[in-house]
Amino acid sequence: FWASKRVLELGTGTGLGAVTACKLGAGQVLATDRDEQVLQLAELNAKNNLGVTSRLRTAQLTWGGPASEEASALGRLAWDVVIGADLTYNRDAWPALFETLQRVGAPTLLSVSERRPNEIAELRQYLDDKGLAYEVVDSPFTRGYASSNIKLFWIKL
């Protein structure tokens, strides 16, 4: 699936998703976060795990806000897929997150944790209310926290 794909990661944090996409063969990855220090960590982790590569870049991006020059590529490039992990824990950020996803307009894979009761059900309702098509996939893990508290949301934009 990932071979030669153009992948946009939102809320990259340590850069794990972006690095993994590169390791799985993505052709171009843009890892974004609003925090410049976090981006520096992601760049360091990418260098330590991938070596020097032009396939992975980072850019500062605040969801729903004006894009930095680098992240303004969101509107100019056709991304094949958007990825994100642990982005939905703050319900107040959902409008900005989904505004950004709709602006990008690419299929999106979100890893969602149920940190509070009914969080996943509330997210489903929010997506339904926004008229967004999605599919929920159970976590591939069979034991522990991830087996019962994490779902993968494929959002079809």
PDB file of N, CA and C in Angstrom, residues 54-112:
ATOM      1  N   SER A  54      15.803  12.725   1.489  1.00  0.00           N
ATOM      2  CA  SER A  54      14.985  13.840   1.012  1.00  0.00           C
ATOM      3  C   SER A  54      13.511  13.445   0.962  1.00  0.00           C
ATOM      4  N   ARG A  55      13.204  12.196   1.308  1.00  0.00           N
ATOM      5  CA  ARG A  55      11.815  11.733   1.255  1.00  0.00           C
ATOM      6  C   ARG A  55      10.989  12.231   2.426  1.00  0.00           C
ATOM      7  N   LEU A  56      11.612  12.605   3.532  1.00  0.00           N
ATOM      8  CA  LEU A  56      10.883  13.051   4.717  1.00  0.00           C
ATOM      9  C   LEU A  56      11.264  14.487   5.035  1.00  0.00           C
ATOM     10  N   ARG A  57      10.251  15.340   5.079  1.00  0.00           N
ATOM     11  CA  ARG A  57      10.441  16.734   5.475  1.00  0.00           C
ATOM     12  C   ARG A  57       9.504  17.032   6.641  1.00  0.00           C
ATOM     13  N   THR A  58       9.761  18.118   7.331  1.00  0.00           N
ATOM     14  CA  THR A  58       8.882  18.545   8.413  1.00  0.00           C
ATOM     15  C   THR A  58       8.424  19.977   8.138  1.00  0.00           C
ATOM     16  N   ALA A  59       7.272  20.319   8.712  1.00  0.00           N
ATOM     17  CA  ALA A  59       6.756  21.680   8.577  1.00  0.00           C
ATOM     18  C   ALA A  59       5.826  21.984   9.737  1.00  0.00           C
ATOM     19  N   GLN A  60       5.868  23.229  10.160  1.00  0.00           N
ATOM     20  CA  GLN A  60       4.983  23.670  11.224  1.00  0.00           C
ATOM     21  C   GLN A  60       3.590  23.884  10.654  1.00  0.00           C
ATOM     22  N   LEU A  61       2.583  23.375  11.351  1.00  0.00           N
ATOM     23  CA  LEU A  61       1.199  23.515  10.915  1.00  0.00           C
ATOM     24  C   LEU A  61       0.287  23.529  12.128  1.00  0.00           C
ATOM     25  N   THR A  62      -0.548  24.539  12.197  1.00  0.00           N
ATOM     26  CA  THR A  62      -1.602  24.603  13.203  1.00  0.00           C
ATOM     27  C   THR A  62      -2.909  24.302  12.488  1.00  0.00           C
ATOM     28  N   TRP A  63      -3.619  23.299  12.956  1.00  0.00           N
ATOM     29  CA  TRP A  63      -4.868  22.895  12.306  1.00  0.00           C
ATOM     30  C   TRP A  63      -5.854  24.051  12.249  1.00  0.00           C
ATOM     31  N   GLY A  64      -6.473  24.193  11.100  1.00  0.00           N
ATOM     32  CA  GLY A  64      -7.500  25.203  10.932  1.00  0.00           C
ATOM     33  C   GLY A  64      -6.966  26.615  10.787  1.00  0.00           C
ATOM     34  N   GLY A  65      -5.675  26.799  10.976  1.00  0.00           N
ATOM     35  CA  GLY A  65      -5.086  28.129  10.891  1.00  0.00           C
ATOM     36  C   GLY A  65      -4.347  28.322   9.587  1.00  0.00           C
ATOM     37  N   PRO A  66      -3.778  29.498   9.400  1.00  0.00           N
ATOM     38  CA  PRO A  66      -3.011  29.724   8.180  1.00  0.00           C
ATOM     39  C   PRO A  66      -1.779  28.818   8.158  1.00  0.00           C
ATOM     40  N   ALA A  67      -1.476  28.293   7.006  1.00  0.00           N
ATOM     41  CA  ALA A  67      -0.358  27.368   6.875  1.00  0.00           C
ATOM     42  C   ALA A  67       0.953  28.124   6.765  1.00  0.00           C
ATOM     43  N   SER A  68       2.006  27.540   7.317  1.00  0.00           N
ATOM     44  CA  SER A  68       3.342  28.082   7.104  1.00  0.00           C
ATOM     45  C   SER A  68       3.662  27.939   5.628  1.00  0.00           C
ATOM     46  N   GLU A  69       4.727  28.571   5.187  1.00  0.00           N
ATOM     47  CA  GLU A  69       5.098  28.476   3.773  1.00  0.00           C
ATOM     48  C   GLU A  69       5.279  27.026   3.347  1.00  0.00           C
ATOM     49  N   GLU A  70       5.977  26.252   4.177  1.00  0.00           N
ATOM     50  CA  GLU A  70       6.205  24.838   3.850  1.00  0.00           C
ATOM     51  C   GLU A  70       4.892  24.063   3.843  1.00  0.00           C
ATOM     52  N   ALA A  71       4.074  24.294   4.852  1.00  0.00           N
ATOM     53  CA  ALA A  71       2.832  23.540   4.951  1.00  0.00           C
ATOM     54  C   ALA A  71       1.771  24.035   3.973  1.00  0.00           C
ATOM     55  N   SER A  72       1.997  25.183   3.351  1.00  0.00           N
ATOM     56  CA  SER A  72       1.039  25.642   2.348  1.00  0.00           C
ATOM     57  C   SER A  72       1.005  24.693   1.165  1.00  0.00           C
ATOM     58  N   ALA A  73       1.989  23.804   1.108  1.00  0.00           N
ATOM     59  CA  ALA A  73       1.988  22.755   0.091  1.00  0.00           C
ATOM     60  C   ALA A  73       0.770  21.852   0.245  1.00  0.00           C
ATOM     61  N   LEU A  74       0.087  21.950   1.384  1.00  0.00           N
ATOM     62  CA  LEU A  74      -1.128  21.166   1.593  1.00  0.00           C
ATOM     63  C   LEU A  74      -2.103  21.375   0.443  1.00  0.00           C
ATOM     64  N   GLY A  75      -2.239  22.597   0.026  1.00  0.00           N
ATOM     65  CA  GLY A  75      -3.177  22.893  -1.038  1.00  0.00           C
ATOM     66  C   GLY A  75      -2.617  22.681  -2.435  1.00  0.00           C
ATOM     67  N   ARG A  76      -1.305  22.642  -2.572  1.00  0.00           N
ATOM     68  CA  ARG A  76      -0.688  22.526  -3.897  1.00  0.00           C
ATOM     69  C   ARG A  76      -0.357  21.098  -4.275  1.00  0.00           C
ATOM     70  N   LEU A  77      -0.144  20.240  -3.295  1.00  0.00           N
ATOM     71  CA  LEU A  77       0.227  18.866  -3.586  1.00  0.00           C
ATOM     72  C   LEU A  77      -0.966  17.941  -3.392  1.00  0.00           C
ATOM     73  N   ALA A  78      -1.017  16.942  -4.189  1.00  0.00           N
ATOM     74  CA  ALA A  78      -2.059  15.932  -4.038  1.00  0.00           C
ATOM     75  C   ALA A  78      -1.499  14.825  -3.154  1.00  0.00           C
ATOM     76  N   TRP A  79      -1.931  14.784  -1.913  1.00  0.00           N
ATOM     77  CA  TRP A  79      -1.483  13.759  -0.983  1.00  0.00           C
ATOM     78  C   TRP A  79      -2.292  12.496  -1.219  1.00  0.00           C
ATOM     79  N   ASP A  80      -1.638  11.355  -1.164  1.00  0.00           N
ATOM     80  CA  ASP A  80      -2.326  10.080  -1.331  1.00  0.00           C
ATOM     81  C   ASP A  80      -3.034   9.645  -0.062  1.00  0.00           C
ATOM     82  N   VAL A  81      -2.445   9.988   1.077  1.00  0.00           N
ATOM     83  CA  VAL A  81      -3.021   9.582   2.354  1.00  0.00           C
ATOM     84  C   VAL A  81      -2.517  10.518   3.452  1.00  0.00           C
ATOM     85  N   VAL A  82      -3.387  10.759   4.422  1.00  0.00           N
ATOM     86  CA  VAL A  82      -3.029  11.509   5.625  1.00  0.00           C
ATOM     87  C   VAL A  82      -3.046  10.515   6.773  1.00  0.00           C
ATOM     88  N   ILE A  83      -2.066  10.629   7.671  1.00  0.00           N
ATOM     89  CA  ILE A  83      -2.025   9.760   8.844  1.00  0.00           C
ATOM     90  C   ILE A  83      -1.943  10.607  10.107  1.00  0.00           C
ATOM     91  N   GLY A  84      -2.393  10.026  11.198  1.00  0.00           N
ATOM     92  CA  GLY A  84      -2.286  10.698  12.480  1.00  0.00           C
ATOM     93  C   GLY A  84      -2.605   9.722  13.601  1.00  0.00           C
ATOM     94  N   ALA A  85      -1.917   9.872  14.701  1.00  0.00           N
ATOM     95  CA  ALA A  85      -2.132   9.017  15.866  1.00  0.00           C
ATOM     96  C   ALA A  85      -2.333   9.900  17.091  1.00  0.00           C
ATOM     97  N   ASP A  86      -3.329   9.537  17.876  1.00  0.00           N
ATOM     98  CA  ASP A  86      -3.597  10.217  19.139  1.00  0.00           C
ATOM     99  C   ASP A  86      -3.877  11.708  18.931  1.00  0.00           C
ATOM    100  N   LEU A  87      -4.691  12.012  17.924  1.00  0.00           N
ATOM    101  CA  LEU A  87      -5.013  13.403  17.598  1.00  0.00           C
ATOM    102  C   LEU A  87      -6.369  13.848  18.125  1.00  0.00           C
ATOM    103  N   THR A  88      -7.184  12.925  18.591  1.00  0.00           N
ATOM    104  CA  THR A  88      -8.578  13.244  18.898  1.00  0.00           C
ATOM    105  C   THR A  88      -8.889  13.338  20.391  1.00  0.00           C
ATOM    106  N   TYR A  89      -7.873  13.305  21.239  1.00  0.00           N
ATOM    107  CA  TYR A  89      -8.128  13.311  22.681  1.00  0.00           C
ATOM    108  C   TYR A  89      -8.739  14.625  23.165  1.00  0.00           C
ATOM    109  N   ASN A  90      -8.537  15.726  22.429  1.00  0.00           N
ATOM    110  CA  ASN A  90      -9.098  17.020  22.811  1.00  0.00           C
ATOM    111  C   ASN A  90     -10.276  17.326  21.884  1.00  0.00           C
ATOM    112  N   ARG A  91     -11.472  17.085  22.365  1.00  0.00           N
ATOM    113  CA  ARG A  91     -12.663  17.271  21.541  1.00  0.00           C
ATOM    114  C   ARG A  91     -12.771  18.688  21.008  1.00  0.00           C
ATOM    115  N   ASP A  92     -12.287  19.666  21.761  1.00  0.00           N
ATOM    116  CA  ASP A  92     -12.352  21.058  21.314  1.00  0.00           C
ATOM    117  C   ASP A  92     -11.518  21.299  20.047  1.00  0.00           C
ATOM    118  N   ALA A  93     -10.565  20.426  19.764  1.00  0.00           N
ATOM    119  CA  ALA A  93      -9.721  20.577  18.576  1.00  0.00           C
ATOM    120  C   ALA A  93     -10.308  19.892  17.340  1.00  0.00           C
ATOM    121  N   TRP A  94     -11.379  19.131  17.511  1.00  0.00           N
ATOM    122  CA  TRP A  94     -11.952  18.403  16.369  1.00  0.00           C
ATOM    123  C   TRP A  94     -12.336  19.316  15.208  1.00  0.00           C
ATOM    124  N   PRO A  95     -13.012  20.453  15.430  1.00  0.00           N
ATOM    125  CA  PRO A  95     -13.368  21.291  14.278  1.00  0.00           C
ATOM    126  C   PRO A  95     -12.144  21.718  13.458  1.00  0.00           C
ATOM    127  N   ALA A  96     -11.083  22.134  14.118  1.00  0.00           N
ATOM    128  CA  ALA A  96      -9.877  22.558  13.391  1.00  0.00           C
ATOM    129  C   ALA A  96      -9.209  21.371  12.701  1.00  0.00           C
ATOM    130  N   LEU A  97      -9.170  20.219  13.364  1.00  0.00           N
ATOM    131  CA  LEU A  97      -8.581  19.022  12.766  1.00  0.00           C
ATOM    132  C   LEU A  97      -9.327  18.649  11.492  1.00  0.00           C
ATOM    133  N   PHE A  98     -10.644  18.573  11.573  1.00  0.00           N
ATOM    134  CA  PHE A  98     -11.405  18.120  10.414  1.00  0.00           C
ATOM    135  C   PHE A  98     -11.506  19.184   9.330  1.00  0.00           C
ATOM    136  N   GLU A  99     -11.398  20.454   9.691  1.00  0.00           N
ATOM    137  CA  GLU A  99     -11.286  21.509   8.676  1.00  0.00           C
ATOM    138  C   GLU A  99      -9.997  21.311   7.882  1.00  0.00           C
ATOM    139  N   THR A 100      -8.921  21.011   8.579  1.00  0.00           N
ATOM    140  CA  THR A 100      -7.639  20.769   7.913  1.00  0.00           C
ATOM    141  C   THR A 100      -7.722  19.540   7.023  1.00  0.00           C
ATOM    142  N   LEU A 101      -8.311  18.463   7.528  1.00  0.00           N
ATOM    143  CA  LEU A 101      -8.434  17.247   6.723  1.00  0.00           C
ATOM    144  C   LEU A 101      -9.271  17.490   5.474  1.00  0.00           C
ATOM    145  N   GLN A 102     -10.348  18.234   5.602  1.00  0.00           N
ATOM    146  CA  GLN A 102     -11.174  18.521   4.429  1.00  0.00           C
ATOM    147  C   GLN A 102     -10.434  19.404   3.429  1.00  0.00           C
ATOM    148  N   ARG A 103      -9.608  20.313   3.923  1.00  0.00           N
ATOM    149  CA  ARG A 103      -8.808  21.161   3.029  1.00  0.00           C
ATOM    150  C   ARG A 103      -7.821  20.312   2.243  1.00  0.00           C
ATOM    151  N   VAL A 104      -7.225  19.325   2.895  1.00  0.00           N
ATOM    152  CA  VAL A 104      -6.271  18.446   2.219  1.00  0.00           C
ATOM    153  C   VAL A 104      -7.005  17.538   1.236  1.00  0.00           C
ATOM    154  N   GLY A 105      -8.123  16.982   1.648  1.00  0.00           N
ATOM    155  CA  GLY A 105      -8.960  16.193   0.761  1.00  0.00           C
ATOM    156  C   GLY A 105      -8.425  14.832   0.374  1.00  0.00           C
ATOM    157  N   ALA A 106      -7.641  14.213   1.242  1.00  0.00           N
ATOM    158  CA  ALA A 106      -7.089  12.883   0.955  1.00  0.00           C
ATOM    159  C   ALA A 106      -7.639  11.872   1.954  1.00  0.00           C
ATOM    160  N   PRO A 107      -7.714  10.605   1.568  1.00  0.00           N
ATOM    161  CA  PRO A 107      -8.104   9.578   2.539  1.00  0.00           C
ATOM    162  C   PRO A 107      -7.220   9.676   3.775  1.00  0.00           C
ATOM    163  N   THR A 108      -7.818   9.470   4.926  1.00  0.00           N
ATOM    164  CA  THR A 108      -7.118   9.689   6.189  1.00  0.00           C
ATOM    165  C   THR A 108      -7.231   8.470   7.084  1.00  0.00           C
ATOM    166  N   LEU A 109      -6.101   8.065   7.656  1.00  0.00           N
ATOM    167  CA  LEU A 109      -6.054   6.973   8.623  1.00  0.00           C
ATOM    168  C   LEU A 109      -5.678   7.560   9.981  1.00  0.00           C
ATOM    169  N   LEU A 110      -6.629   7.509  10.919  1.00  0.00           N
ATOM    170  CA  LEU A 110      -6.389   8.000  12.275  1.00  0.00           C
ATOM    171  C   LEU A 110      -6.418   6.842  13.251  1.00  0.00           C
ATOM    172  N   SER A 111      -5.425   6.793  14.112  1.00  0.00           N
ATOM    173  CA  SER A 111      -5.429   5.869  15.235  1.00  0.00           C
ATOM    174  C   SER A 111      -6.032   6.618  16.414  1.00  0.00           C
ATOM    175  N   VAL A 112      -7.149   6.094  16.927  1.00  0.00           N
ATOM    176  CA  VAL A 112      -7.926   6.798  17.952  1.00  0.00           C
ATOM    177  C   VAL A 112      -7.949   5.973  19.233  1.00  0.00           C
TER     178      VAL A 112
END
